[in-house]
Coordinates of C-alpha atoms in Angstrom, one line a residue:
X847 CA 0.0 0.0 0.0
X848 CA 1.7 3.6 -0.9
X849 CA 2.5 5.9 1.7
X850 CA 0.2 9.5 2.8
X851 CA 1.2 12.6 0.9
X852 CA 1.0 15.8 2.6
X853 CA -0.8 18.9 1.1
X854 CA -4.4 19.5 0.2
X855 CA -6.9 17.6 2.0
X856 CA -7.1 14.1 0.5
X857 CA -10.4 13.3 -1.7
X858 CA -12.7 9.6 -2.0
X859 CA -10.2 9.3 -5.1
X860 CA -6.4 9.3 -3.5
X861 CA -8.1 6.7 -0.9
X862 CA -9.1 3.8 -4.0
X863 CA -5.7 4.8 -5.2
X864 CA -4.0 4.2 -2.0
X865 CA -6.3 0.9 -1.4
X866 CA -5.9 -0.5 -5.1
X867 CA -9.8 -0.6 -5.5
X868 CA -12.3 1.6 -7.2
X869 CA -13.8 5.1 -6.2
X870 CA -17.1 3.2 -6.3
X871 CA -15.6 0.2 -4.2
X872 CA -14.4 3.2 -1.6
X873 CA -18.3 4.2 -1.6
X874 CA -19.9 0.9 -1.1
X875 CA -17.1 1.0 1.8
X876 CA -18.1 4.1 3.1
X877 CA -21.9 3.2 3.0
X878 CA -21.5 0.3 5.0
X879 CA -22.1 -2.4 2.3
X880 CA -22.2 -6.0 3.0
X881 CA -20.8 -7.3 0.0
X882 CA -17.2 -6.7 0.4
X883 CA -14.4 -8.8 0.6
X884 CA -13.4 -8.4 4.2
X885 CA -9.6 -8.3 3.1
X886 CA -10.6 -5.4 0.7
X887 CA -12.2 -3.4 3.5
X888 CA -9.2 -3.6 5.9
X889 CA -7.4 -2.2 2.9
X890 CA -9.7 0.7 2.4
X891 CA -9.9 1.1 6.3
X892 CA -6.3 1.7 6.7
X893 CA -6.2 3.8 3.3
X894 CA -8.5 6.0 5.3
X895 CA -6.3 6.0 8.6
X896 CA -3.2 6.7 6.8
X897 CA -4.7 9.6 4.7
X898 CA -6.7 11.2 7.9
X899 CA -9.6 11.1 4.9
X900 CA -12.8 12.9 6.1
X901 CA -16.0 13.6 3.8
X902 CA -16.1 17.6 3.4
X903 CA -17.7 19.9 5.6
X904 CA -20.4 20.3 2.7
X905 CA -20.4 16.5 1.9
X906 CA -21.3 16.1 5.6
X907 CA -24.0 19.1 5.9
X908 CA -25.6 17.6 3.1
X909 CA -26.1 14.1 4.2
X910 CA -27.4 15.7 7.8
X911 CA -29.9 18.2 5.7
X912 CA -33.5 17.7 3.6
X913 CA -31.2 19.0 0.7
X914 CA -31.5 17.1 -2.6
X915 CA -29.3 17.1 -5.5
X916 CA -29.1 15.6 -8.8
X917 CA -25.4 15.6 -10.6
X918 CA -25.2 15.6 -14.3
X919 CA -21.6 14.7 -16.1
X920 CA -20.9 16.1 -19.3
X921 CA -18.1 16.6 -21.8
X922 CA -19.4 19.2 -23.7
X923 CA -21.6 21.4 -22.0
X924 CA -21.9 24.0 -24.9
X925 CA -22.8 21.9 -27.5
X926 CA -26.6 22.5 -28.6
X927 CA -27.9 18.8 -27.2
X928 CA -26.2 18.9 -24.0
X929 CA -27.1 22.4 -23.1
X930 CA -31.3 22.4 -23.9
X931 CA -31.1 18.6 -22.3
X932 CA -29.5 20.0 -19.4
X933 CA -32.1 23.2 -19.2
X934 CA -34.9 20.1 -18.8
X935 CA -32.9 18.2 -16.4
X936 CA -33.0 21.4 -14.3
X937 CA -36.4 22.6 -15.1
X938 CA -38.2 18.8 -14.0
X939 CA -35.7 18.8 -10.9
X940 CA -37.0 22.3 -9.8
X941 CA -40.7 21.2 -10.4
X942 CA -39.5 18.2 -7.2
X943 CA -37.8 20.2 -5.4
X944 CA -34.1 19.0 -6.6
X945 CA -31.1 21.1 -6.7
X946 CA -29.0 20.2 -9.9
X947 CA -25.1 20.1 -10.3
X948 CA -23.2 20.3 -13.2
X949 CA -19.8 18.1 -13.3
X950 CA -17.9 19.0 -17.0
X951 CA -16.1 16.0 -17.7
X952 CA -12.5 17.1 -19.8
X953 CA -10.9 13.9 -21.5
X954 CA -7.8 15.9 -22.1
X955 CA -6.9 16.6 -18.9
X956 CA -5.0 13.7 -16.7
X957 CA -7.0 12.7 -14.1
X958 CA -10.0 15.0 -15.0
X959 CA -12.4 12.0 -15.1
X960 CA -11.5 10.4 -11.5
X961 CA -11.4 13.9 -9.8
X962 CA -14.9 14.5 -11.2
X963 CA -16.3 11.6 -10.1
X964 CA -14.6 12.0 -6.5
X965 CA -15.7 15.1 -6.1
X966 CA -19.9 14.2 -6.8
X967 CA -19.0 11.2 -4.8
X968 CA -18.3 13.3 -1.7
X969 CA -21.2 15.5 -2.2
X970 CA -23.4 12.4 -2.0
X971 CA -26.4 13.5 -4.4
X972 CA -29.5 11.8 -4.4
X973 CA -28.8 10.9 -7.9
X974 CA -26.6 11.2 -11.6
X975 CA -27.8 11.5 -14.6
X976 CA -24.9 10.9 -17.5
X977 CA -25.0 12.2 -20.9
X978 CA -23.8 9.0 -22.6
X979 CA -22.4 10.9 -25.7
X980 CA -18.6 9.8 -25.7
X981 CA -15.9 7.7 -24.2
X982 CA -15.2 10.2 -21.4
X983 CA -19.0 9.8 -20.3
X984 CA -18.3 5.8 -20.4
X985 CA -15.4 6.4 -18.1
X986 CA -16.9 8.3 -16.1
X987 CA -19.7 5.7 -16.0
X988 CA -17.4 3.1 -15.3
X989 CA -16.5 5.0 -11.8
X990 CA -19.7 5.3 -10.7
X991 CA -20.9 3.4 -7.5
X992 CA -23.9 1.3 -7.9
X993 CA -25.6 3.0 -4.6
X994 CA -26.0 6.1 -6.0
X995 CA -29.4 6.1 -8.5
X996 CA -27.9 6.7 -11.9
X997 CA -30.2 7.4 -15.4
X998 CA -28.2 7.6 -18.4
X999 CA -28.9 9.8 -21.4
X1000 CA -27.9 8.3 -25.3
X1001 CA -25.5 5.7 -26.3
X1002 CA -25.6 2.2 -26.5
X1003 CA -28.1 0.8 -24.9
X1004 CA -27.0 0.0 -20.8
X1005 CA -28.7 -3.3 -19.5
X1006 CA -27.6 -2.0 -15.6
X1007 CA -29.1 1.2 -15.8
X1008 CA -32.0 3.1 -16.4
X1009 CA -31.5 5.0 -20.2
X1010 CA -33.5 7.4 -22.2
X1011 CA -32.3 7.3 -25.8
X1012 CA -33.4 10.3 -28.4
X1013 CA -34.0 7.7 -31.3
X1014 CA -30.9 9.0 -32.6
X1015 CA -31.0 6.1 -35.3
X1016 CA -34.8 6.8 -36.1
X1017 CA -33.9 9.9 -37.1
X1018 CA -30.9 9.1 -39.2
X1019 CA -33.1 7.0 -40.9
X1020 CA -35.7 9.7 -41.4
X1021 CA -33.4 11.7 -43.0
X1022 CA -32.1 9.9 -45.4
X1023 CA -35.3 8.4 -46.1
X1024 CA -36.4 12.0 -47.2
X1025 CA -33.3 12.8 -49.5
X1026 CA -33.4 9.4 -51.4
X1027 CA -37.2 10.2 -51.9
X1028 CA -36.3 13.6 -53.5
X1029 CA -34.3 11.3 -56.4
X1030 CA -30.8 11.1 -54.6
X1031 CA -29.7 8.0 -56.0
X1032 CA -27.3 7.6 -52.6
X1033 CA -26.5 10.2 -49.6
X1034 CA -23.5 10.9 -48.4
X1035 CA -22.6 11.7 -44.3
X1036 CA -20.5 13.6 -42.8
X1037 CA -20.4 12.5 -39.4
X1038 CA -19.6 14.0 -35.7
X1039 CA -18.0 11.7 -33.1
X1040 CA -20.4 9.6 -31.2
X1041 CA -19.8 6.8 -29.7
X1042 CA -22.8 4.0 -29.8
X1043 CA -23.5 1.1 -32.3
X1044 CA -26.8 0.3 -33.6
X1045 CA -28.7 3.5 -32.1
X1046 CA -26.8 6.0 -33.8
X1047 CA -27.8 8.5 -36.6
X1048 CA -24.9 6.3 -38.3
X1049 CA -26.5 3.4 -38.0
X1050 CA -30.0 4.9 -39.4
X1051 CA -28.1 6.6 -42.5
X1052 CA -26.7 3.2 -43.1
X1053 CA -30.0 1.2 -42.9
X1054 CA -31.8 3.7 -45.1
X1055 CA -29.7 3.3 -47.8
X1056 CA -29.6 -0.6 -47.4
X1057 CA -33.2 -1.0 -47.7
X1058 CA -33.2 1.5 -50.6
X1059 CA -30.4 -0.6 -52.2
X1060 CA -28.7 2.2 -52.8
X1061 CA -24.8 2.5 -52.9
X1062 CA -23.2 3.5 -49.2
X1063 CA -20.9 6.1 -49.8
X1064 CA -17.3 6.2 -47.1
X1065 CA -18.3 8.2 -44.4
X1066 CA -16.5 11.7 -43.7
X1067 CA -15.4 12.1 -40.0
X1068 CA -15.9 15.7 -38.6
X1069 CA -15.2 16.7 -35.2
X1070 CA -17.9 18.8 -33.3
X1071 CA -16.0 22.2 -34.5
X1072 CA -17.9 23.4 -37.5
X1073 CA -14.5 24.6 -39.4
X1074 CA -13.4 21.3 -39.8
X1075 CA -16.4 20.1 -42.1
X1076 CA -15.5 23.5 -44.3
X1077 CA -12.3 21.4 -45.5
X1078 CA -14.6 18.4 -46.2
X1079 CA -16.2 20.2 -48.9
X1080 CA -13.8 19.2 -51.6
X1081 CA -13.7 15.8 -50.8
X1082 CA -17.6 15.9 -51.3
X1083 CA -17.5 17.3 -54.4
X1084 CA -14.4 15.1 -55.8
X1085 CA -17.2 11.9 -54.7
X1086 CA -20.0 13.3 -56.8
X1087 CA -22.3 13.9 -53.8
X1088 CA -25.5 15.5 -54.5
X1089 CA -26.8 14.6 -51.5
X1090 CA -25.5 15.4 -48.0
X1091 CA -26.5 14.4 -44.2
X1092 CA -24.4 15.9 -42.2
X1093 CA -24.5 14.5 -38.1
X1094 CA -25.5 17.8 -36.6
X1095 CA -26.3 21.6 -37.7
X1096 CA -23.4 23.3 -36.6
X1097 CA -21.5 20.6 -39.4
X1098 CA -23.6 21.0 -42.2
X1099 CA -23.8 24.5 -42.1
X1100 CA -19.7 23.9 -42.0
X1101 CA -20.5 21.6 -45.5
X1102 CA -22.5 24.0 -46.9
X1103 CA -19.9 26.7 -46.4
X1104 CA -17.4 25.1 -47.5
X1105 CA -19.4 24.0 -51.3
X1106 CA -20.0 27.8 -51.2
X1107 CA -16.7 28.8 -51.2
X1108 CA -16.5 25.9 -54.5
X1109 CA -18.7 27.6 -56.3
X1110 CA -21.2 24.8 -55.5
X1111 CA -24.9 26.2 -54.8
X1112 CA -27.4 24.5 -52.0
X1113 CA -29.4 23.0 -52.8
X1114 CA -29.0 24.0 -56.4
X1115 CA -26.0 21.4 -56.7
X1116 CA -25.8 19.5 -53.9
X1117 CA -28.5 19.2 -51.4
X1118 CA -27.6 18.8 -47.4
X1119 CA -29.9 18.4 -44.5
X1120 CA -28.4 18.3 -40.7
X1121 CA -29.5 17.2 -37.5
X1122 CA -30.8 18.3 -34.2
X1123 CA -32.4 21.6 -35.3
X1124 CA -30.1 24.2 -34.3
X1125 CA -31.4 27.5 -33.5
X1126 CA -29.8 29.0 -36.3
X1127 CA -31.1 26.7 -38.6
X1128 CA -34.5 28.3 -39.4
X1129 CA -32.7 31.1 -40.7
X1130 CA -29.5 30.1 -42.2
X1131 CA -29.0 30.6 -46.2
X1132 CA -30.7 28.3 -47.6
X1133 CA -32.8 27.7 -44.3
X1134 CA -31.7 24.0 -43.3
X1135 CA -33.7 20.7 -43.8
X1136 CA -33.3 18.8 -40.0
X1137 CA -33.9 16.6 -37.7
X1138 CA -35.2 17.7 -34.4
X1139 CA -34.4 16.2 -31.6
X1140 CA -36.4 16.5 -27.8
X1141 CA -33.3 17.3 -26.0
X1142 CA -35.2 19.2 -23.4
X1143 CA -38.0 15.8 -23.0
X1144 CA -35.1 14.2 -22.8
X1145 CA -33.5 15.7 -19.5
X1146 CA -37.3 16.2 -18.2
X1147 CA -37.8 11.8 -18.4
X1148 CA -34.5 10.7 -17.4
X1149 CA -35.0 12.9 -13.9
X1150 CA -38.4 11.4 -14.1
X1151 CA -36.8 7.9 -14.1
X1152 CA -34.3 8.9 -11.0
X1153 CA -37.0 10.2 -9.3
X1154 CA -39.6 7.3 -9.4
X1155 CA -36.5 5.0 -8.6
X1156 CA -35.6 7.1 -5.6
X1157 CA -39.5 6.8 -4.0
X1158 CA -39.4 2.5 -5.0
X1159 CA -36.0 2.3 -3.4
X1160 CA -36.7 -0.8 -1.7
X1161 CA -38.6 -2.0 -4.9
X1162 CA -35.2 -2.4 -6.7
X1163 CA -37.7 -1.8 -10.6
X1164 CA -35.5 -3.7 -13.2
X1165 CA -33.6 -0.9 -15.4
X1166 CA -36.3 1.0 -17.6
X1167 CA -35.8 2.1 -21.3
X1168 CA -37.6 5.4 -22.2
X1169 CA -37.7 6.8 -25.9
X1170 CA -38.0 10.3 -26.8
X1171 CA -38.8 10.5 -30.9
X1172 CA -38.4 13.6 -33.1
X1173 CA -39.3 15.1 -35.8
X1174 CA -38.2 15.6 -39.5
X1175 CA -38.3 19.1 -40.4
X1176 CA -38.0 20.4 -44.2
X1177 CA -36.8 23.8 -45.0
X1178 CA -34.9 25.1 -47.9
X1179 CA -31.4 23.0 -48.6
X1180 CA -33.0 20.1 -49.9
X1181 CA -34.6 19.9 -53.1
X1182 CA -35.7 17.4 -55.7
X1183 CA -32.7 16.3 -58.1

């Protein structure tokens, strides 16, 4: 077992370090959980001695007081989903009296992820709710203890946990439908980076296109940065694309700048449509066929879910599945070839 380091206070985190064991294995610990292995617990006991570790003055005032709080982990709290889904988790906690926390997750920092954790850990919420967009959020996930009521929020579908997907892939599907209906004889995608098989808009685009028999062009990769679909442009051009899905707004208004800058007209030329109905979208140039997502019914069910879990406690309800659909929505950058 390492040695106690002086300086700032020690947090649940430098204790599983110290133990060899997990932040969530430290919890269980902490909560007095049956099901450990009573050489493990000696090991976390004397992590704790040797550390002087104490939950915070705040940790402890909350456990003692009526206070309730939901913590939500996200990587990217100013993307357009995360953002409106976390205005509805906030706006369905207030209606129940919940506080709400908001824990940014930062893959590129060392040790982000485990502090993050730690520190919702201490503060002992009555819940998490996880936005399941990326391989941060699975790490984070992965940390978790499974005493604290968690709902998670996209992704793969999770078999431990309660889940509210935004029929990501139904809408893929949607849109792709609608551009192969306008004569398209294939669509092309630029895509952003999320990480979930089989419910992705991905995994829609694809299916579409299989069950038109249509040819399935190689994906373009974006990030989440709009500037880097400009550059993608050319490569959509040099593949013969007239038809375009781009996986969010923010990119395909990126695609469509980009053909702009080639001389290419929208829909005129090439027709693209995005996803998630970005504000901007209504009244971009052309105004931007979309797929809107119910980000904000999203955040509203999955604190539903934590909710009704927290009042059937002793219930134990198997893990619940909730789906939020959207809407196709057909403006101006898609017309009939």
């Amino acid at each position: 077992m390492a040695t106690a380091k002086k300086g700032k206070a020690p947090v649940i985190s430098d204790v599983a370090k110290m133990a060899g064991v997990s932040v969530s294995t430290v919890s269980r610990y902490l909560n007095g959980s049956p099901h450990l292995k009573p050489e493990t617990a000696d090991r976390i006991a004397r992590a704790i001695e040797l550390l002087e570790y104490r939950p915070s003055a705040v940790a402890r005032g909350l456990r003692k007081s009526a206070m309730k709080i939901i913590a939500v982990f996200a990587t990217n709290t100013t993307l357009l989903g995360s953002a409106v889904t976390i205005e509805g988790v906030e706006a369905a906690a207030s209606e129940r009296g919940y506080s709400v926390i908001i824990s940014k997750l930062d893959p590129e920092a060392p040790g982000n992820i485990e502090r993050a954790v730690s520190t919702v850990i201490d503060l002992n919420p009555a819940g998490i709710v996880v936005l399941k967009y990326d391989k941060a959020a699975l790490d984070a996930l992965a940390q978790l203890p499974d005493n604290i009521p968690t709902v998670v929020i996209g992704g793969e579908r999770d078999l431990q946990r309660d889940q509210v997907l935004l029929c990501e892939r139904e809408g893929g599907y949607a849109v792709t439908e609608y551009l192969l209906a306008l004569g398209h004889k294939t669509v092309h995608h630029v895509g952003v980076p999320v990480r979930s098989r089989e419910t992705s808009r991905f995994d829609g685009w694809t299916q579409a296109l299989w069950n038109a028999g249509a040819k399935v062009p190689e994906p373009l990769n974006s990030g989440w940065n709009a500037h880097e679909a400009i550059d993608l442009a050319q490569e959509l051009v040099d593949q013969g694309a007239t038809a375009v899905f781009a996986g969010n707004d923010e990119i395909a208004m990126g695609v469509i700048a980009g053909l702009t800058k080639l001389g290419k007209a929208v829909p005129g030329d090439i027709s693209v449509a995005g996803f998630d109905n970005h504000p901007l979208g209504s009244i971009w140039n052309p105004g931007l066929t979309t797929y809107e997502q119910d980000f904000t019914g999203a955040g509203q069910e999955a604190v539903n879910l934590l909710i009704s879990r927290l009042e059937t406690k002793d219930e134990a309800p198997a893990p619940r599945l909730r789906e939020v659909p959207g809407r196709l929505i057909v403006r101006e950058s898609a017309q009939t070839i």
